[in-house]
């Protein structure tokens, strides 16, 4: 894969900005916060269309100081981010509070309980003009405060055009005592996906190949493109009518 010039540097800079912002925010709001998760080694692939899109997700975890309520902490976070060009687009809290005590919030709506809490929480979402997003999740019933930052999705590599592979065996190169694989006809690679291990699919761009299940090679000959006649099963022999002719 050919790197797109400058793309990785751009993504690293976006991640650095995000780390700095979340580090500051966490230190201000929840002194002594655990910042260890701010430094993932690699960005993750979040869009598998061609070219694939990468993003960093960075996190910090803090404890809400005693005496400071969850709504107050969220308001403070909104204020700090708002002053730094972040657009606080979404604040949830009252709605989630209203559900407290019912079983509606017990992990069924994707906004599951933070560990150690009662289940309901206050969530603040802020967006930066550079495309980064910060989410502050404050557990209303426990001390956990989670800061999650996501960079925008960036393509790091030139789009790659897929080329169907050349067969590993042909009628002219098959080893004596062997026959071309009846499944892939000598291709060796998985004949369903062409050796990619995946097929183009929506919405994420790819789905696992149902034929080889990401192993990339033909499931019958395991990549050899040919099968030894002496080891053919009775069923496999039926694929070669010429053997019993
Ligand atoms: Zn095969
Ligand atoms: Zn396959």
Coordinates of N, CA and C and ligand atoms in Angstrom, one line a residue:
X1 N 0.8 -1.2 0.0 CA 0.0 0.0 0.0 C 0.9 1.3 0.0
X2 N 0.6 2.1 -0.9 CA 1.4 3.4 -1.0 C 0.8 4.4 -0.1
X3 N 1.6 5.0 0.8 CA 1.2 6.0 1.7 C 0.8 7.3 1.0
X4 N -0.3 7.9 1.4 CA -0.7 9.2 0.9 C 0.2 10.2 1.5
X5 N 1.0 11.0 0.7 CA 1.9 12.0 1.3 C 1.3 12.9 2.3
X6 N 1.8 13.0 3.5 CA 1.4 13.9 4.5 C 0.2 13.5 5.3
X7 N -0.5 12.4 4.9 CA -1.7 12.0 5.6 C -1.5 11.5 7.0
X8 N -0.4 10.7 7.2 CA -0.2 10.2 8.5 C 0.2 11.3 9.5
X9 N 1.0 12.3 9.0 CA 1.4 13.4 9.8 C 0.2 14.2 10.2
X10 N -0.7 14.4 9.3 CA -2.0 15.1 9.6 C -2.8 14.4 10.7
X11 N -2.9 13.1 10.5 CA -3.6 12.4 11.5 C -3.0 12.4 12.9
X12 N -1.6 12.3 12.9 CA -0.9 12.4 14.2 C -1.1 13.8 14.9
X13 N -1.1 14.8 14.0 CA -1.3 16.2 14.6 C -2.6 16.3 15.2
X14 N -3.7 15.8 14.5 CA -5.0 15.9 15.0 C -5.1 15.1 16.3
X15 N -4.5 13.9 16.4 CA -4.5 13.2 17.6 C -3.8 13.9 18.7
X16 N -2.6 14.5 18.4 CA -1.9 15.3 19.4 C -2.7 16.4 20.0
X17 N -3.4 17.1 19.1 CA -4.3 18.2 19.6 C -5.4 17.7 20.6
X18 N -5.9 16.6 20.1 CA -7.0 16.0 20.9 C -6.5 15.5 22.3
X19 N -5.3 14.9 22.3 CA -4.7 14.4 23.6 C -4.5 15.6 24.5
X20 N -4.0 16.7 23.9 CA -3.6 17.8 24.7 C -4.9 18.4 25.4
X21 N -6.0 18.5 24.5 CA -7.2 19.1 25.0 C -7.9 18.2 26.0
X22 N -7.9 16.9 25.8 CA -8.5 16.0 26.8 C -7.7 16.0 28.1
X23 N -6.3 16.0 27.9 CA -5.5 16.0 29.1 C -5.7 17.2 30.0
X24 N -5.8 18.4 29.3 CA -6.1 19.6 30.1 C -7.5 19.5 30.8
X25 N -8.5 19.1 30.0 CA -9.8 19.0 30.5 C -9.9 18.1 31.7
X26 N -9.3 16.9 31.5 CA -9.4 15.9 32.6 C -8.7 16.4 33.8
X27 N -7.5 17.1 33.7 CA -6.8 17.6 34.8 C -7.6 18.7 35.5
X28 N -8.3 19.6 34.7 CA -9.1 20.7 35.3 C -10.3 20.1 36.1
X29 N -11.0 19.2 35.5 CA -12.3 18.7 36.0 C -12.1 17.6 37.0
X30 N -11.2 16.7 36.8 CA -11.0 15.6 37.6 C -9.5 15.4 37.9
X31 N -8.9 16.2 38.7 CA -7.5 16.1 39.0 C -7.0 14.7 39.3
X32 N -5.9 14.3 38.7 CA -5.3 13.0 39.0 C -5.9 11.9 38.1
X33 N -6.6 12.4 37.0 CA -7.2 11.4 36.1 C -6.2 10.5 35.4
X34 N -6.6 9.3 35.1 CA -5.8 8.3 34.4 C -5.7 8.7 32.9
X35 N -4.5 9.1 32.5 CA -4.3 9.5 31.1 C -3.7 8.5 30.2
X36 N -3.5 7.3 30.8 CA -2.8 6.2 30.1 C -3.4 5.8 28.7
X37 N -4.7 6.0 28.6 CA -5.4 5.5 27.4 C -5.4 6.6 26.3
X38 N -4.7 7.7 26.6 CA -4.6 8.8 25.6 C -3.6 8.4 24.4
X39 N -2.9 7.3 24.6 CA -1.8 7.0 23.7 C -1.9 5.7 23.0
X40 N -2.9 5.4 22.3 CA -3.0 4.1 21.5 C -1.8 4.1 20.5
X41 N -1.3 3.0 20.3 CA -0.1 2.9 19.4 C -0.4 3.2 17.9
X42 N -1.6 2.7 17.5 CA -2.0 2.8 16.1 C -3.4 3.3 16.0
X43 N -3.7 4.1 14.9 CA -5.1 4.4 14.6 C -5.8 3.2 14.2
X44 N -7.1 3.2 14.3 CA -7.9 2.0 13.9 C -8.6 2.3 12.6
X45 N -8.9 1.2 11.9 CA -9.6 1.3 10.6 C -11.1 1.4 10.9
X46 N -11.7 2.5 10.6 CA -13.2 2.6 10.8 C -14.0 2.6 9.6
X47 N -13.3 2.8 8.4 CA -14.1 2.7 7.2 C -13.3 1.9 6.2
X48 N -13.9 0.8 5.8 CA -13.2 -0.2 5.0 C -13.5 -0.1 3.5
X49 N -14.1 1.1 3.1 CA -14.2 1.3 1.7 C -12.7 1.6 1.2
X50 N -12.6 1.6 -0.1 CA -11.3 1.9 -0.7 C -11.1 3.4 -1.0
X51 N -10.1 4.1 -0.5 CA -9.1 3.7 0.4 C -9.7 3.7 1.8
X52 N -9.2 2.8 2.7 CA -9.7 2.7 4.1 C -9.4 3.9 4.9
X53 N -10.4 4.2 5.8 CA -10.3 5.4 6.6 C -9.8 5.1 8.0
X54 N -8.9 5.9 8.6 CA -8.4 5.6 9.9 C -8.7 6.7 10.8
X55 N -8.8 6.4 12.1 CA -9.0 7.4 13.1 C -8.3 7.0 14.4
X56 N -7.9 8.0 15.2 CA -7.5 7.7 16.6 C -8.7 7.9 17.5
X57 N -8.9 7.0 18.4 CA -9.8 7.2 19.6 C -9.0 7.2 20.8
X58 N -9.0 8.3 21.5 CA -8.2 8.4 22.8 C -9.1 8.6 24.0
X59 N -8.7 8.2 25.1 CA -9.6 8.2 26.3 C -8.8 8.6 27.5
X60 N -9.5 9.1 28.5 CA -9.0 9.4 29.8 C -10.1 9.1 30.8
X61 N -9.8 8.6 32.0 CA -10.8 8.3 33.0 C -10.5 9.0 34.3
X62 N -11.5 9.7 34.8 CA -11.2 10.4 36.0 C -12.3 10.1 37.0
X63 N -12.1 10.7 38.2 CA -13.2 10.5 39.3 C -13.7 11.9 39.6
X64 N -15.0 12.0 39.6 CA -15.7 13.2 40.0 C -15.4 13.6 41.4
X65 N -14.9 14.8 41.6 CA -14.6 15.3 43.0 C -15.8 15.3 43.8
X66 N -15.7 14.9 45.1 CA -16.8 14.9 46.0 C -17.4 16.3 46.1
X67 N -18.7 16.4 46.1 CA -19.3 17.7 46.3 C -19.6 18.4 44.9
X68 N -19.1 17.8 43.9 CA -19.4 18.4 42.5 C -20.4 17.5 41.8
X69 N -21.6 17.9 41.6 CA -22.6 17.1 40.9 C -22.3 16.9 39.5
X70 N -22.9 15.8 38.9 CA -22.7 15.5 37.5 C -23.1 16.6 36.6
X71 N -24.3 17.2 36.8 CA -24.7 18.3 35.9 C -23.7 19.5 36.0
X72 N -23.2 19.8 37.2 CA -22.2 20.9 37.3 C -21.0 20.6 36.6
X73 N -20.5 19.3 36.6 CA -19.3 19.0 35.9 C -19.5 19.1 34.4
X74 N -20.6 18.6 33.9 CA -20.9 18.7 32.5 C -20.9 20.2 32.1
X75 N -21.6 21.0 32.9 CA -21.7 22.5 32.5 C -20.3 23.1 32.5
X76 N -19.4 22.7 33.4 CA -18.1 23.2 33.5 C -17.3 22.8 32.2
X77 N -17.4 21.5 31.9 CA -16.8 21.0 30.7 C -17.3 21.8 29.4
X78 N -18.6 22.0 29.3 CA -19.1 22.7 28.2 C -18.6 24.1 28.1
X79 N -18.4 24.8 29.3 CA -17.9 26.1 29.3 C -16.4 26.1 28.9
X80 N -15.6 25.2 29.4 CA -14.2 25.2 29.0 C -14.0 24.9 27.5
X81 N -14.7 24.0 27.0 CA -14.6 23.6 25.6 C -15.1 24.7 24.7
X82 N -16.3 25.3 25.1 CA -16.9 26.4 24.3 C -15.9 27.6 24.2
X83 N -15.1 27.8 25.2 CA -14.2 28.9 25.1 C -13.0 28.6 24.2
X84 N -12.8 27.4 23.8 CA -11.7 27.0 23.0 C -12.1 26.6 21.6
X85 N -13.3 27.2 21.1 CA -13.7 26.9 19.8 C -14.4 25.6 19.6
X86 N -14.7 24.9 20.6 CA -15.5 23.7 20.5 C -16.9 24.0 20.5
X87 N -17.6 23.4 19.6 CA -19.1 23.6 19.5 C -19.8 22.5 20.3
X88 N -20.4 22.9 21.4 CA -21.1 21.9 22.2 C -22.5 21.7 21.6
X89 N -22.6 20.7 20.9 CA -23.7 20.5 20.1 C -24.8 19.7 20.8
X90 N -24.4 18.9 21.8 CA -25.3 18.0 22.3 C -25.1 17.8 23.8
X91 N -26.1 18.0 24.5 CA -26.0 17.7 26.0 C -27.2 16.9 26.4
X92 N -26.9 15.8 27.0 CA -27.9 14.9 27.5 C -27.8 14.9 29.0
X93 N -28.8 14.7 29.7 CA -28.7 14.6 31.1 C -30.0 14.4 31.8
X94 N -30.9 15.5 31.6 CA -32.2 15.4 32.3 C -33.0 14.2 31.8
X95 N -32.9 14.1 30.4 CA -33.7 13.0 29.8 C -33.2 11.6 30.4
X96 N -31.9 11.5 30.6 CA -31.4 10.2 31.1 C -31.8 10.1 32.6
X97 N -31.7 11.3 33.3 CA -32.1 11.2 34.7 C -33.5 10.7 34.9
X98 N -34.4 11.2 34.0 CA -35.8 10.9 34.1 C -36.0 9.4 34.0
X99 N -35.1 8.7 33.3 CA -35.2 7.3 33.1 C -34.7 6.5 34.3
X100 N -33.9 7.2 35.2 CA -33.3 6.5 36.3 C -34.4 5.7 37.1
X101 N -34.0 4.5 37.5 CA -35.0 3.7 38.3 C -35.8 2.9 37.4
X102 N -35.9 3.2 36.1 CA -36.7 2.3 35.3 C -35.6 1.3 34.7
X103 N -36.1 0.3 34.0 CA -35.1 -0.6 33.4 C -34.8 -0.3 32.0
X104 N -35.3 0.9 31.6 CA -35.1 1.3 30.2 C -33.6 1.6 29.9
X105 N -32.9 2.0 30.9 CA -31.5 2.4 30.7 C -30.5 1.3 31.0
X106 N -31.0 0.2 31.3 CA -30.1 -0.9 31.8 C -29.3 -1.5 30.6
X107 N -28.7 -0.7 29.9 CA -27.8 -1.3 28.9 C -28.4 -1.7 27.6
X108 N -29.6 -1.3 27.3 CA -30.3 -1.8 26.1 C -30.2 -0.7 25.0
X109 N -29.9 0.5 25.4 CA -30.0 1.6 24.3 C -28.6 2.0 23.8
X110 N -27.6 1.2 24.1 CA -26.3 1.5 23.6 C -25.6 2.5 24.5
X111 N -26.3 3.1 25.4 CA -25.6 4.1 26.4 C -25.6 3.4 27.7
X112 N -25.0 2.3 27.7 CA -25.0 1.4 28.9 C -24.4 2.1 30.1
X113 N -24.7 1.5 31.2 CA -24.2 2.0 32.5 C -22.7 2.1 32.5
X114 N -22.1 3.1 33.1 CA -20.7 3.2 33.4 C -20.5 2.3 34.6
X115 N -19.3 1.7 34.6 CA -19.0 0.7 35.7 C -19.1 1.5 37.0
X116 N -19.7 0.9 38.0 CA -19.7 1.4 39.3 C -20.9 2.4 39.5
X117 N -21.6 2.7 38.5 CA -22.7 3.7 38.6 C -24.1 3.0 38.7
X118 N -25.1 3.9 38.7 CA -26.4 3.3 38.8 C -27.0 3.2 37.4
X119 N -26.4 3.6 36.4 CA -26.9 3.4 35.1 C -27.2 4.7 34.3
X120 N -27.6 5.7 35.0 CA -27.9 7.0 34.2 C -26.7 7.9 34.3
X121 N -26.5 8.7 33.3 CA -25.4 9.5 33.2 C -25.6 10.8 32.4
X122 N -24.7 11.7 32.5 CA -24.8 12.9 31.7 C -23.7 12.9 30.6
X123 N -24.1 13.2 29.4 CA -23.2 13.1 28.3 C -23.1 14.4 27.6
X124 N -21.9 14.9 27.4 CA -21.7 16.1 26.6 C -20.9 15.7 25.3
X125 N -21.3 16.3 24.2 CA -20.6 16.0 23.0 C -20.2 17.4 22.4
X126 N -18.9 17.5 22.1 CA -18.4 18.8 21.5 C -17.6 18.5 20.2
X127 N -17.8 19.4 19.3 CA -17.2 19.2 18.0 C -16.2 20.3 17.7
X128 N -15.1 20.0 17.1 CA -14.1 21.0 16.7 C -14.2 21.3 15.2
X129 N -13.9 22.5 14.8 CA -13.9 22.7 13.3 C -13.0 21.8 12.5
X130 N -12.0 21.2 13.2 CA -11.1 20.3 12.4 C -11.7 18.9 12.3
X131 N -12.9 18.7 12.8 CA -13.6 17.4 12.7 C -13.5 16.5 13.9
X132 N -12.7 16.9 14.8 CA -12.5 16.0 16.0 C -13.8 16.2 16.9
X133 N -14.0 15.1 17.7 CA -15.2 15.1 18.6 C -14.7 14.7 20.0
X134 N -15.2 15.4 21.0 CA -14.9 15.0 22.4 C -16.2 14.7 23.0
X135 N -16.3 13.6 23.7 CA -17.4 13.2 24.5 C -17.0 13.1 26.0
X136 N -17.8 13.7 26.8 CA -17.6 13.6 28.3 C -18.7 12.9 28.9
X137 N -18.5 11.7 29.4 CA -19.6 10.9 30.0 C -19.4 10.9 31.5
X138 N -20.4 11.5 32.2 CA -20.3 11.6 33.7 C -21.4 10.7 34.3
X139 N -20.9 9.8 35.0 CA -21.8 8.8 35.7 C -22.5 9.6 36.8
X140 N -23.8 9.6 36.8 CA -24.6 10.4 37.8 C -24.6 9.8 39.1
X141 N -24.6 8.5 39.2 CA -24.7 7.8 40.5 C -23.4 7.3 41.1
X142 N -22.3 7.5 40.3 CA -21.0 7.0 40.8 C -19.9 8.1 40.4
X143 N -18.7 7.8 40.7 CA -17.7 8.9 40.5 C -17.0 8.9 39.1
X144 N -17.4 7.9 38.2 CA -16.6 7.8 37.0 C -16.9 8.9 36.0
X145 N -15.9 9.5 35.5 CA -16.0 10.4 34.4 C -15.1 9.9 33.3
X146 N -15.7 9.8 32.1 CA -14.9 9.2 30.9 C -14.8 10.3 29.9
X147 N -13.6 10.5 29.4 CA -13.4 11.5 28.3 C -13.0 10.7 27.1
X148 N -13.7 10.8 26.0 CA -13.4 10.1 24.8 C -13.2 11.1 23.7
X149 N -12.1 11.0 23.0 CA -11.8 11.9 21.8 C -11.7 11.1 20.6
X150 N -12.3 11.5 19.5 CA -12.2 10.9 18.2 C -11.7 11.9 17.2
X151 N -10.6 11.5 16.5 CA -10.2 12.4 15.4 C -11.1 12.1 14.2
X152 N -11.1 13.0 13.2 CA -11.8 12.7 12.0 C -11.2 11.5 11.3
X153 N -12.0 10.9 10.4 CA -11.5 9.8 9.6 C -10.6 10.2 8.5
X154 N -9.4 9.7 8.4 CA -8.4 10.1 7.4 C -7.9 8.9 6.6
X155 N -7.8 9.1 5.3 CA -7.3 8.0 4.4 C -5.8 8.1 4.5
X156 N -5.1 7.0 4.8 CA -3.6 7.1 4.9 C -2.9 6.5 3.7
X157 N -3.7 5.8 2.8 CA -3.0 5.1 1.7 C -3.8 5.5 0.4
X158 N -3.0 5.4 -0.7 CA -3.6 5.6 -2.0 C -4.6 4.5 -2.2
X159 N -5.7 4.8 -2.9 CA -6.7 3.7 -3.2 C -6.0 2.6 -4.0
X160 N -6.3 1.4 -3.7 CA -5.7 0.3 -4.4 C -6.7 -0.4 -5.4
X161 N -6.3 -0.5 -6.6 CA -7.2 -1.2 -7.5 C -6.9 -2.7 -7.4
X162 N -8.0 -3.4 -7.2 CA -7.9 -4.9 -7.1 C -7.6 -5.6 -8.4
X163 N -6.6 -6.4 -8.4 CA -6.4 -7.2 -9.6 C -6.6 -8.7 -9.3
X164 N -7.4 -9.3 -10.1 CA -7.6 -10.8 -9.9 C -6.3 -11.5 -10.0
X165 N -6.0 -12.4 -9.1 CA -4.6 -13.1 -9.2 C -4.5 -14.0 -10.3
X166 N -3.2 -14.3 -10.7 CA -2.9 -15.3 -11.7 C -3.0 -16.7 -11.1
X167 N -3.5 -17.7 -11.8 CA -3.6 -19.1 -11.2 C -2.2 -19.6 -10.9
X168 N -2.1 -20.4 -9.8 CA -0.8 -20.9 -9.4 C -0.5 -22.2 -10.2
X169 N -1.5 -22.8 -10.7 CA -1.3 -24.0 -11.6 C -2.2 -23.9 -12.8
X170 N -1.7 -24.4 -13.9 CA -2.5 -24.4 -15.2 C -2.3 -25.8 -15.7
X171 N -3.1 -26.2 -16.7 CA -3.0 -27.5 -17.3 C -1.5 -27.8 -17.7
X172 N -0.8 -26.8 -18.1 CA 0.6 -27.0 -18.5 C 1.6 -27.1 -17.3
X173 N 1.2 -26.7 -16.1 CA 2.2 -26.7 -15.0 C 1.7 -27.6 -13.9
X174 N 0.7 -28.4 -14.1 CA 0.2 -29.2 -13.0 C 1.2 -30.4 -12.8
X175 N 1.5 -30.7 -11.5 CA 2.5 -31.7 -11.1 C 2.0 -33.1 -11.5
X176 N 2.9 -33.9 -12.1 CA 2.4 -35.3 -12.4 C 1.8 -36.0 -11.2
X177 N 0.7 -36.7 -11.5 CA 0.0 -37.4 -10.4 C -1.0 -36.5 -9.7
X178 N -1.2 -35.3 -10.2 CA -2.1 -34.3 -9.6 C -3.1 -33.9 -10.7
X179 N -4.2 -33.3 -10.3 CA -5.2 -32.7 -11.2 C -5.5 -31.3 -10.7
X180 N -5.8 -30.4 -11.6 CA -6.2 -29.1 -11.2 C -7.3 -29.1 -10.2
X181 N -7.3 -28.3 -9.2 CA -8.3 -28.3 -8.1 C -9.7 -28.0 -8.8
X182 N -10.7 -28.9 -8.5 CA -12.0 -28.7 -9.1 C -12.7 -27.5 -8.6
X183 N -12.3 -27.0 -7.4 CA -13.0 -25.8 -6.8 C -12.5 -24.5 -7.5
X184 N -11.2 -24.4 -7.5 CA -10.6 -23.1 -8.0 C -10.0 -23.2 -9.4
X185 N -10.0 -24.4 -9.9 CA -9.4 -24.6 -11.3 C -8.0 -24.1 -11.4
X186 N -7.2 -24.3 -10.3 CA -5.8 -23.9 -10.4 C -5.5 -22.6 -9.9
X187 N -6.5 -21.8 -9.5 CA -6.2 -20.4 -9.0 C -5.4 -20.4 -7.7
X188 N -5.7 -21.4 -6.8 CA -5.0 -21.4 -5.6 C -5.6 -20.4 -4.6
X189 N -5.8 -19.2 -5.0 CA -6.5 -18.2 -4.1 C -7.9 -18.6 -4.1
X190 N -8.6 -18.1 -3.0 CA -10.0 -18.3 -2.9 C -10.7 -17.8 -4.1
X191 N -11.5 -18.6 -4.8 CA -12.2 -18.2 -6.0 C -13.4 -17.3 -5.8
X192 N -13.8 -17.2 -4.6 CA -14.9 -16.3 -4.3 C -14.5 -14.8 -4.1
X193 N -13.4 -14.6 -3.4 CA -12.9 -13.3 -3.1 C -11.7 -12.9 -3.9
X194 N -11.1 -13.9 -4.6 CA -9.9 -13.6 -5.3 C -8.7 -13.4 -4.4
X195 N -8.8 -14.0 -3.2 CA -7.6 -13.9 -2.3 C -7.6 -12.7 -1.4
X196 N -8.6 -11.9 -1.4 CA -8.6 -10.8 -0.5 C -9.1 -11.1 0.9
X197 N -9.9 -12.2 1.0 CA -10.4 -12.6 2.3 C -11.7 -11.8 2.6
X198 N -12.1 -10.9 1.8 CA -13.3 -10.1 2.1 C -14.0 -9.8 0.7
X199 N -15.2 -9.4 0.8 CA -15.9 -8.9 -0.3 C -16.4 -7.5 -0.1
X200 N -16.5 -6.7 -1.2 CA -17.1 -5.4 -1.0 C -18.5 -5.5 -0.4
X201 N -18.8 -4.7 0.5 CA -20.1 -4.8 1.2 C -20.5 -3.4 1.8
X202 N -21.7 -3.2 2.0 CA -22.2 -2.0 2.8 C -22.7 -2.4 4.1
X203 N -22.7 -1.5 5.1 CA -22.3 -0.1 5.1 C -20.8 0.1 5.3
X204 N -20.1 -0.9 5.8 CA -18.7 -0.6 6.3 C -17.7 -0.8 5.2
X205 N -18.1 -1.2 4.0 CA -17.2 -1.3 2.9 C -16.7 -2.7 2.6
X206 N -16.7 -3.6 3.7 CA -16.2 -4.9 3.5 C -17.0 -5.9 4.3
X207 N -17.1 -7.2 3.9 CA -17.6 -8.2 4.8 C -16.7 -9.4 4.5
X208 N -16.6 -10.2 5.6 CA -15.8 -11.4 5.5 C -16.2 -12.3 4.4
X209 N -15.2 -12.9 3.7 CA -15.6 -13.8 2.6 C -16.2 -15.1 3.2
X210 N -17.4 -15.5 2.7 CA -18.1 -16.6 3.2 C -17.4 -17.9 2.8
X211 N -16.6 -17.9 1.8 CA -16.0 -19.1 1.2 C -14.7 -19.5 2.0
X212 N -13.9 -18.5 2.2 CA -12.6 -18.8 2.8 C -12.5 -18.3 4.2
X213 N -13.5 -17.5 4.7 CA -13.5 -16.9 6.0 C -12.2 -16.2 6.4
X214 N -11.7 -15.4 5.5 CA -10.5 -14.5 5.6 C -9.2 -15.3 5.4
X215 N -9.3 -16.6 5.1 CA -8.0 -17.4 5.0 C -7.4 -17.1 3.6
X216 N -8.1 -16.6 2.7 CA -7.6 -16.1 1.4 C -7.3 -17.2 0.4
X217 N -7.1 -18.4 0.8 CA -6.8 -19.5 -0.1 C -8.0 -20.4 -0.4
X218 N -8.0 -21.1 -1.5 CA -9.1 -22.0 -1.8 C -9.2 -23.0 -0.7
X219 N -10.4 -23.2 -0.1 CA -10.6 -24.1 1.0 C -10.4 -25.6 0.6
X220 N -10.4 -25.9 -0.6 CA -10.3 -27.3 -1.0 C -8.8 -27.7 -1.2
X221 N -8.0 -26.9 -2.0 CA -6.6 -27.3 -2.2 C -5.7 -26.5 -1.3
X222 N -6.2 -25.6 -0.5 CA -5.5 -24.8 0.5 C -4.4 -24.0 -0.2
X223 N -4.6 -23.6 -1.4 CA -3.7 -22.7 -2.1 C -2.8 -23.4 -3.1
X224 N -2.9 -24.7 -3.1 CA -2.0 -25.5 -4.1 C -2.4 -25.4 -5.5
X225 N -3.7 -25.2 -5.7 CA -4.2 -25.1 -7.1 C -4.4 -26.5 -7.7
X226 N -3.9 -27.5 -7.0 CA -4.0 -28.9 -7.6 C -4.2 -29.9 -6.4
X227 N -4.7 -31.1 -6.8 CA -4.9 -32.1 -5.8 C -4.3 -33.4 -6.2
X228 N -3.6 -34.1 -5.3 CA -3.0 -35.4 -5.7 C -4.1 -36.5 -5.9
X229 N -4.0 -37.1 -7.1 CA -5.1 -38.1 -7.4 C -5.2 -39.2 -6.4
X230 N -4.1 -39.6 -5.8 CA -4.1 -40.7 -4.9 C -4.9 -40.4 -3.6
X231 N -5.0 -39.1 -3.3 CA -5.7 -38.7 -2.0 C -7.1 -38.3 -2.2
X232 N -7.6 -38.3 -3.4 CA -9.0 -37.9 -3.7 C -10.0 -38.8 -2.9
X233 N -11.0 -38.2 -2.3 CA -12.0 -38.9 -1.6 C -13.0 -39.4 -2.7
X234 N -13.8 -40.4 -2.4 CA -14.8 -40.9 -3.4 C -15.6 -39.7 -3.9
X235 N -16.0 -38.8 -3.0 CA -16.8 -37.7 -3.4 C -16.0 -36.8 -4.4
X236 N -14.7 -36.5 -4.0 CA -13.9 -35.7 -4.9 C -13.7 -36.3 -6.3
X237 N -13.6 -37.7 -6.3 CA -13.4 -38.3 -7.6 C -14.6 -38.1 -8.6
X238 N -15.8 -37.9 -8.0 CA -17.0 -37.6 -8.8 C -16.8 -36.3 -9.6
X239 N -15.9 -35.4 -9.1 CA -15.7 -34.1 -9.8 C -14.8 -34.3 -11.0
X240 N -14.3 -35.5 -11.2 CA -13.4 -35.8 -12.3 C -13.9 -37.0 -13.1
X241 N -14.9 -36.8 -13.9 CA -15.5 -37.9 -14.6 C -14.4 -38.7 -15.4
X242 N -13.4 -38.0 -15.9 CA -12.4 -38.7 -16.7 C -11.7 -39.8 -16.0
X243 N -11.6 -39.8 -14.6 CA -10.9 -40.8 -13.8 C -11.6 -42.1 -14.0
X244 N -12.9 -42.1 -14.1 CA -13.6 -43.4 -14.1 C -14.0 -43.8 -15.6
X245 N -13.5 -43.0 -16.5 CA -13.9 -43.2 -17.9 C -13.3 -44.5 -18.5
Ligands
LIG1 ZN1 -8.5 -25.0 -5.1
LIG2 ZN1 -12.4 -15.9 0.0

